[in-house]
mmCIF file of C-alpha atoms in Angstrom:
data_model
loop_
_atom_site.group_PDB
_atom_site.id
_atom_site.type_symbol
_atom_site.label_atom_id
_atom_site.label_comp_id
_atom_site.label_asym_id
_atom_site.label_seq_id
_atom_site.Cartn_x
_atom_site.Cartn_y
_atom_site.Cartn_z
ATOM 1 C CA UNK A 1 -14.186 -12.718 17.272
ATOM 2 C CA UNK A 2 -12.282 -9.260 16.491
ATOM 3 C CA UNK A 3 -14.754 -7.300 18.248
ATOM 4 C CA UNK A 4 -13.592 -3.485 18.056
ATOM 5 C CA UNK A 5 -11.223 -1.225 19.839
ATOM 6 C CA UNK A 6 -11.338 2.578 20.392
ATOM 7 C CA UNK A 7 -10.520 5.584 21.917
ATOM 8 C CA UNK A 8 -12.207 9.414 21.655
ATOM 9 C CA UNK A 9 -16.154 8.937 20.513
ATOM 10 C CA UNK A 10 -18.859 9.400 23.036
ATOM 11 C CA UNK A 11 -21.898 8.343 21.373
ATOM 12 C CA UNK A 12 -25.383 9.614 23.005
ATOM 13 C CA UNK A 13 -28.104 6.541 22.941
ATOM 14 C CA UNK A 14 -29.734 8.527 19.823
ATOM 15 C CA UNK A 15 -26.441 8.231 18.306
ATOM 16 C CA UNK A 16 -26.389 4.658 17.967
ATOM 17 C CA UNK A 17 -29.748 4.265 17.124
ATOM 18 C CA UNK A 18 -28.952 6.298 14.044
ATOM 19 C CA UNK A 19 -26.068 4.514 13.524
ATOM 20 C CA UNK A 20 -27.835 1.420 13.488
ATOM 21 C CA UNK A 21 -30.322 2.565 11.050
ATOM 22 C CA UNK A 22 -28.336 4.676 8.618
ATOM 23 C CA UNK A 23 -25.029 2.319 8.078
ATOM 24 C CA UNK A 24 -26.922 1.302 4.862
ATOM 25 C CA UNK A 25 -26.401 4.225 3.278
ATOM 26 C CA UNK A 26 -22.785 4.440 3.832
ATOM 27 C CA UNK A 27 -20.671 6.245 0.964
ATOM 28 C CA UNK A 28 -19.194 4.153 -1.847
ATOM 29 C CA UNK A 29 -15.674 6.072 -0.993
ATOM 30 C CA UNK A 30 -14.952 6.913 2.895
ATOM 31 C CA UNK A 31 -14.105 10.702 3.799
ATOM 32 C CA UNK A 32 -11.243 10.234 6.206
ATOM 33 C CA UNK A 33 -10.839 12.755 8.753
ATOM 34 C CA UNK A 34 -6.838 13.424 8.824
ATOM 35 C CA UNK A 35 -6.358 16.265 11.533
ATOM 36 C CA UNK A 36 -3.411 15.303 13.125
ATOM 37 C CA UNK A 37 -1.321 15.840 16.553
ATOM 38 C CA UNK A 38 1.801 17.451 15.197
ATOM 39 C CA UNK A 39 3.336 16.308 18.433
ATOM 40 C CA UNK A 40 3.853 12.798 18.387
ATOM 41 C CA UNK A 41 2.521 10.434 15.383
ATOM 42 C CA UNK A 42 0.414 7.410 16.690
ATOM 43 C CA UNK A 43 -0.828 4.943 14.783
ATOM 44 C CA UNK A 44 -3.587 6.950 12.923
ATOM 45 C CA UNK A 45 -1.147 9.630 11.786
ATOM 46 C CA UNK A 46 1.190 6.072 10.332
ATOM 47 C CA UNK A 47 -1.884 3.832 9.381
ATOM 48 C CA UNK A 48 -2.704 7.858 6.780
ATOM 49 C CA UNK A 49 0.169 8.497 5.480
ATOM 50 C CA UNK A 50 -0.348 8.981 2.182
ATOM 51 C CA UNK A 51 -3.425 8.236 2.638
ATOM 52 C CA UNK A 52 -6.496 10.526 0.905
ATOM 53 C CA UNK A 53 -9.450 7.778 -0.134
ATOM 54 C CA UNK A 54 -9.695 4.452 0.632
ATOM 55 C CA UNK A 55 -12.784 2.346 -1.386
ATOM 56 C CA UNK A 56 -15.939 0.991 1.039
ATOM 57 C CA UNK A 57 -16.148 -2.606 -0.276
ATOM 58 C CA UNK A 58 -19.795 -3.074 -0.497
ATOM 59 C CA UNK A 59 -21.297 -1.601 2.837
ATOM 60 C CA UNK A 60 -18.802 -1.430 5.810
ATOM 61 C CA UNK A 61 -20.435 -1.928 9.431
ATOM 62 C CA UNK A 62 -19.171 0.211 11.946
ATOM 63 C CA UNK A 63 -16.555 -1.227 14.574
ATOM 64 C CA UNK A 64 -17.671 -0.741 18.129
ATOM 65 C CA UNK A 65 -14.474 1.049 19.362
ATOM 66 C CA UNK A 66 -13.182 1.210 22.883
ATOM 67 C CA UNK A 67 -10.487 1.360 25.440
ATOM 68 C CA UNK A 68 -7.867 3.380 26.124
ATOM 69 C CA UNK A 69 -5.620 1.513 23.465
ATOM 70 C CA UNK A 70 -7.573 2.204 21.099
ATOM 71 C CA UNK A 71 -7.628 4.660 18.277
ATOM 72 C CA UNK A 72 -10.230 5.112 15.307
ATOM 73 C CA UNK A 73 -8.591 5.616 12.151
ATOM 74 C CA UNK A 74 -11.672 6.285 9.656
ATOM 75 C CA UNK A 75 -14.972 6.697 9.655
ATOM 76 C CA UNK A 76 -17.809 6.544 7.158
ATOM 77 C CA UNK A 77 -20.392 9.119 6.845
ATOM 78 C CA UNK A 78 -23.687 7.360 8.061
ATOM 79 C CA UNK A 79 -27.415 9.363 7.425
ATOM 80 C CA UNK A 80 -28.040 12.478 8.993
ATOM 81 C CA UNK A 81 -24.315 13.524 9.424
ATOM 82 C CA UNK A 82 -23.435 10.758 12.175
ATOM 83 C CA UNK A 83 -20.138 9.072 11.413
ATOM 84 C CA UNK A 84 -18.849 5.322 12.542
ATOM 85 C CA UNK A 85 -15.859 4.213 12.797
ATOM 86 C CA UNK A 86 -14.837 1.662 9.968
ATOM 87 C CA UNK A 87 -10.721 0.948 10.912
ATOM 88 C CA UNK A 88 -9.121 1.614 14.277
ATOM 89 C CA UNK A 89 -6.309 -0.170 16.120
ATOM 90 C CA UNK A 90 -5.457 -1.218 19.606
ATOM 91 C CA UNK A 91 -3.142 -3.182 21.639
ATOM 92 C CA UNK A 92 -3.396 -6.524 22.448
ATOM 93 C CA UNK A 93 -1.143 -8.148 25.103
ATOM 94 C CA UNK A 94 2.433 -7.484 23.740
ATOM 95 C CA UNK A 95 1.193 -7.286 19.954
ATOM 96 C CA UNK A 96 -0.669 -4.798 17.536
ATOM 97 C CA UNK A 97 -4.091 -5.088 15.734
ATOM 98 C CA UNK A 98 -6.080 -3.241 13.030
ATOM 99 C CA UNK A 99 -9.373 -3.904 12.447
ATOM 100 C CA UNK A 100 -11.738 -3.266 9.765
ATOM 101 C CA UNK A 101 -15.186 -2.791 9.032
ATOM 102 C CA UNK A 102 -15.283 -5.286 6.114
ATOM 103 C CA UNK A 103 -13.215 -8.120 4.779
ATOM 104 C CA UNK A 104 -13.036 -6.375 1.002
ATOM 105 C CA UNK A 105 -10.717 -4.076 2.911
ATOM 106 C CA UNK A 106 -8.246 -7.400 2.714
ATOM 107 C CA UNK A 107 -8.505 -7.397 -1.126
ATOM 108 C CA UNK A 108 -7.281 -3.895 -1.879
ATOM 109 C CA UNK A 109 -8.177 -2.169 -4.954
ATOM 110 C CA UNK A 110 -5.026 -0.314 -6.625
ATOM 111 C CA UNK A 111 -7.455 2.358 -8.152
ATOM 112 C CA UNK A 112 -7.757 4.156 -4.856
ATOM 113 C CA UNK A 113 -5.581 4.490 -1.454
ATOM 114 C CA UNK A 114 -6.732 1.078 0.473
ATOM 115 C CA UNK A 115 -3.195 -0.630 -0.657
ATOM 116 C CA UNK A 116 -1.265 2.240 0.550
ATOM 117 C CA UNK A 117 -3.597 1.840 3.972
ATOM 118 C CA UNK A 118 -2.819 -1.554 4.395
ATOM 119 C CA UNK A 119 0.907 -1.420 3.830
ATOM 120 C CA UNK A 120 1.203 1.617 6.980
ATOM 121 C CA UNK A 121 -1.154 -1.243 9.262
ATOM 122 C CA UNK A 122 1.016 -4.199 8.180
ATOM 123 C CA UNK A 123 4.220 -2.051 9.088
ATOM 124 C CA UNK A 124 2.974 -0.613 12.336
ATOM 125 C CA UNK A 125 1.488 -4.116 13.392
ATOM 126 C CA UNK A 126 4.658 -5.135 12.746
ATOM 127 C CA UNK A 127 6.228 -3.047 15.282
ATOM 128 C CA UNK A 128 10.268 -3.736 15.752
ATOM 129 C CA UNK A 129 10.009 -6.346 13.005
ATOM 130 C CA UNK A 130 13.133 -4.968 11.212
ATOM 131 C CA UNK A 131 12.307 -3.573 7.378
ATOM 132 C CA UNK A 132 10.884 -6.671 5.513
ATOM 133 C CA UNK A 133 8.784 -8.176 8.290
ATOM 134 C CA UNK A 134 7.021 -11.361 7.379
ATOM 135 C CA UNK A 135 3.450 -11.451 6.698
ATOM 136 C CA UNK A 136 1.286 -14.410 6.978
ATOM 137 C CA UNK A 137 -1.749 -13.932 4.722
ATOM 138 C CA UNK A 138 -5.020 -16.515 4.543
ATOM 139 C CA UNK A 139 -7.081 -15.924 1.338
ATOM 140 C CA UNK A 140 -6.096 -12.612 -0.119
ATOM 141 C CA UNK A 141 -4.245 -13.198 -3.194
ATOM 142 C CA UNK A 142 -4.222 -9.867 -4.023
ATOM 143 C CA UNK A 143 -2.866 -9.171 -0.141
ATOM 144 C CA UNK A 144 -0.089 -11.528 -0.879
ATOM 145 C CA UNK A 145 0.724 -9.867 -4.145
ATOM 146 C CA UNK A 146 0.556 -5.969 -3.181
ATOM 147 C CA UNK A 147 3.042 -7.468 -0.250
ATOM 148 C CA UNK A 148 5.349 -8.656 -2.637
ATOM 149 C CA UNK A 149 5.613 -5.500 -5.194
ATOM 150 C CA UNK A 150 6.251 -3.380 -1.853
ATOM 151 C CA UNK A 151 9.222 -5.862 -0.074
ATOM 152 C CA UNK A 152 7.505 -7.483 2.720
ATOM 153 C CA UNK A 153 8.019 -11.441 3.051
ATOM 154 C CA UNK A 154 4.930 -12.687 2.443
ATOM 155 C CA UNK A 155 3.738 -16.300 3.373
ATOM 156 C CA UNK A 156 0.165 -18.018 2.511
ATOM 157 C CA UNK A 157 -1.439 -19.526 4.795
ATOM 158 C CA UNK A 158 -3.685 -22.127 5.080
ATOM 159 C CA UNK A 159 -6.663 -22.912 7.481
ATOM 160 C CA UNK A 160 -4.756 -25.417 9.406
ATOM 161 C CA UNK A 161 -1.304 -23.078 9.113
ATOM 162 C CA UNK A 162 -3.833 -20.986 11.472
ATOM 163 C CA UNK A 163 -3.574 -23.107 14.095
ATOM 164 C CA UNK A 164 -0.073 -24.336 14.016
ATOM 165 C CA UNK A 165 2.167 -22.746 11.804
ATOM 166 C CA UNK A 166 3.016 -18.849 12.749
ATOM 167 C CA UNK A 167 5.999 -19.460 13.839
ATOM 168 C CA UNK A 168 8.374 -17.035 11.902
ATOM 169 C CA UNK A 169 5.920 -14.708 11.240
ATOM 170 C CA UNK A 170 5.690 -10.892 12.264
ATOM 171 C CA UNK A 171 1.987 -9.986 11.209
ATOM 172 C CA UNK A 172 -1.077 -12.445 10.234
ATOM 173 C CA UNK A 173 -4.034 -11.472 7.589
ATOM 174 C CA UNK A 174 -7.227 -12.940 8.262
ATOM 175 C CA UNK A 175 -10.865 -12.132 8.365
ATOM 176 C CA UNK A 176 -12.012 -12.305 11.640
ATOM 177 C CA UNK A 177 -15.011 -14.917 9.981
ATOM 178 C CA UNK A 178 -12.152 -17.206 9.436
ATOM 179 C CA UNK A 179 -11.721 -17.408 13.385
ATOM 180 C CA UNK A 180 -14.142 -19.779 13.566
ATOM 181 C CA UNK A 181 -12.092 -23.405 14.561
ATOM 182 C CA UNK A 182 -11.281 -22.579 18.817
ATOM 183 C CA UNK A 183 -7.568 -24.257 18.156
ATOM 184 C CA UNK A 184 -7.238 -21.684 15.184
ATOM 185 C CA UNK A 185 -8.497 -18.620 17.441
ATOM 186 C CA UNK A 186 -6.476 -19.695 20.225
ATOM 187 C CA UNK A 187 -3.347 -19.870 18.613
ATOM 188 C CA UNK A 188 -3.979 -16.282 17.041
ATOM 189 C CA UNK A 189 -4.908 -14.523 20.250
ATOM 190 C CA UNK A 190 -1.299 -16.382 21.494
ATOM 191 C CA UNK A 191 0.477 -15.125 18.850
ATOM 192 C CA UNK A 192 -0.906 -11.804 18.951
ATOM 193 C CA UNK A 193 -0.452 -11.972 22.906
ATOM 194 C CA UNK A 194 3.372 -12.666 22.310
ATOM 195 C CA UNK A 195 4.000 -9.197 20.520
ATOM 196 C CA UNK A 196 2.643 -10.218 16.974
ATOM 197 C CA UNK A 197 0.681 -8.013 14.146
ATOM 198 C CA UNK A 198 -3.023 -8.733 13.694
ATOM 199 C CA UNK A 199 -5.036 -7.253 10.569
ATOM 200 C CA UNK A 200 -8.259 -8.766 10.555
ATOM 201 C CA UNK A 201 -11.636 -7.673 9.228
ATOM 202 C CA UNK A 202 -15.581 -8.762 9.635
ATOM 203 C CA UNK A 203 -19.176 -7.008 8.524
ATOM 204 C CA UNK A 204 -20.837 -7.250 12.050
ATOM 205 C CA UNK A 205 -24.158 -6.307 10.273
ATOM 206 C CA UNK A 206 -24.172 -9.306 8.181
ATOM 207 C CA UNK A 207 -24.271 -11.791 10.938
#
């Protein structure tokens, strides 16, 4: 349902097939690569700041990034030095999304820098949404409450809220998994389509 989104990696065909064989053994903490275009700041150099570590929940699959909207914004070291990307953004219609590589990424831990990274996507997804945009959030207490402590207007949502309650709402939170009801995935893509924030997540691997 979230698919991927990139710009910038040319994989060779032995590429992927190491990719595909080594994501196992991704790191427990993800090396980001921060060089930076001093020029202008696009959404990496926003979705980083402040950024140094952010925790691998479990084992991340790598995002299958494309498109010339699209921008990886971490990777995870894979076997034999090849790197996948693991979060990365795009445009959508009118709107904003960030993807990740695993829905843990939803349920920050505080110990490390994943709360700090989902703050800079929620604020970039929410582009012109004033200071304290509104985020809808489905299943992620701890979403909802890192939301709170930093000023955003946070709203729960439920599974039917999916399909017919974001009006109001600047940004949505939801594992791409979650997608699964056609009225609910409809309504998102609409919303997104409109000019709204996505962050969603899913473990490709897994399925």
């Amino acid at each position: 349902h979230a698919g991927a989104f990139a710009r910038g990696g040319e994989f060779t065909e032995e590429h992927m097939r190491r990719v595909a064989v080594g994501m196992v053994t991704l790191a427990a903490v993800i090396a980001l690569r921060t060089e930076a275009v001093a020029s202008e700041a696009g959404p990496r150099e926003v979705l980083l700041e402040g950024v140094n570590e952010i925790h691998a929940p479990g084992v991340p699959g790598p995002l299958s990034v494309f498109g010339p909207d699209a921008t990886v914004v971490a990777v995870g070291q894979a076997t034999r030095g090849v790197s996948a990307p693991v979060v990365a953004t795009t445009l959508l219609g009118a709107g904003r999304v960030v993807a990740f590589g695993h829905t843990g990424y939803l349920t920050p831990d505080d110990a490390t820098d994943t709360g700090r990274l989902l703050l800079n996507a929620a604020r970039w997804a929410a582009g012109e949404a004033g200071q304290r945009p509104e985020v809808g959030v489905y299943g992620s207490p701890r979403l909802l409450r890192l939301l709170r402590d930093a000023d955003f207007v946070p709203r729960e949502l439920s599974q039917d809220d999916l399909s017919s309650a974001l009006d109001g709402l600047s940004v949505i939170c939801v594992g791409a998994h979650e997608l699964d009801d056609e009225a609910a995935l409809h309504a998102v893509r609409s919303f997104v389509d409109a000019g709204g924030g996505l962050l969603t997540a899913g473990l490709g691997w897994g399925w």
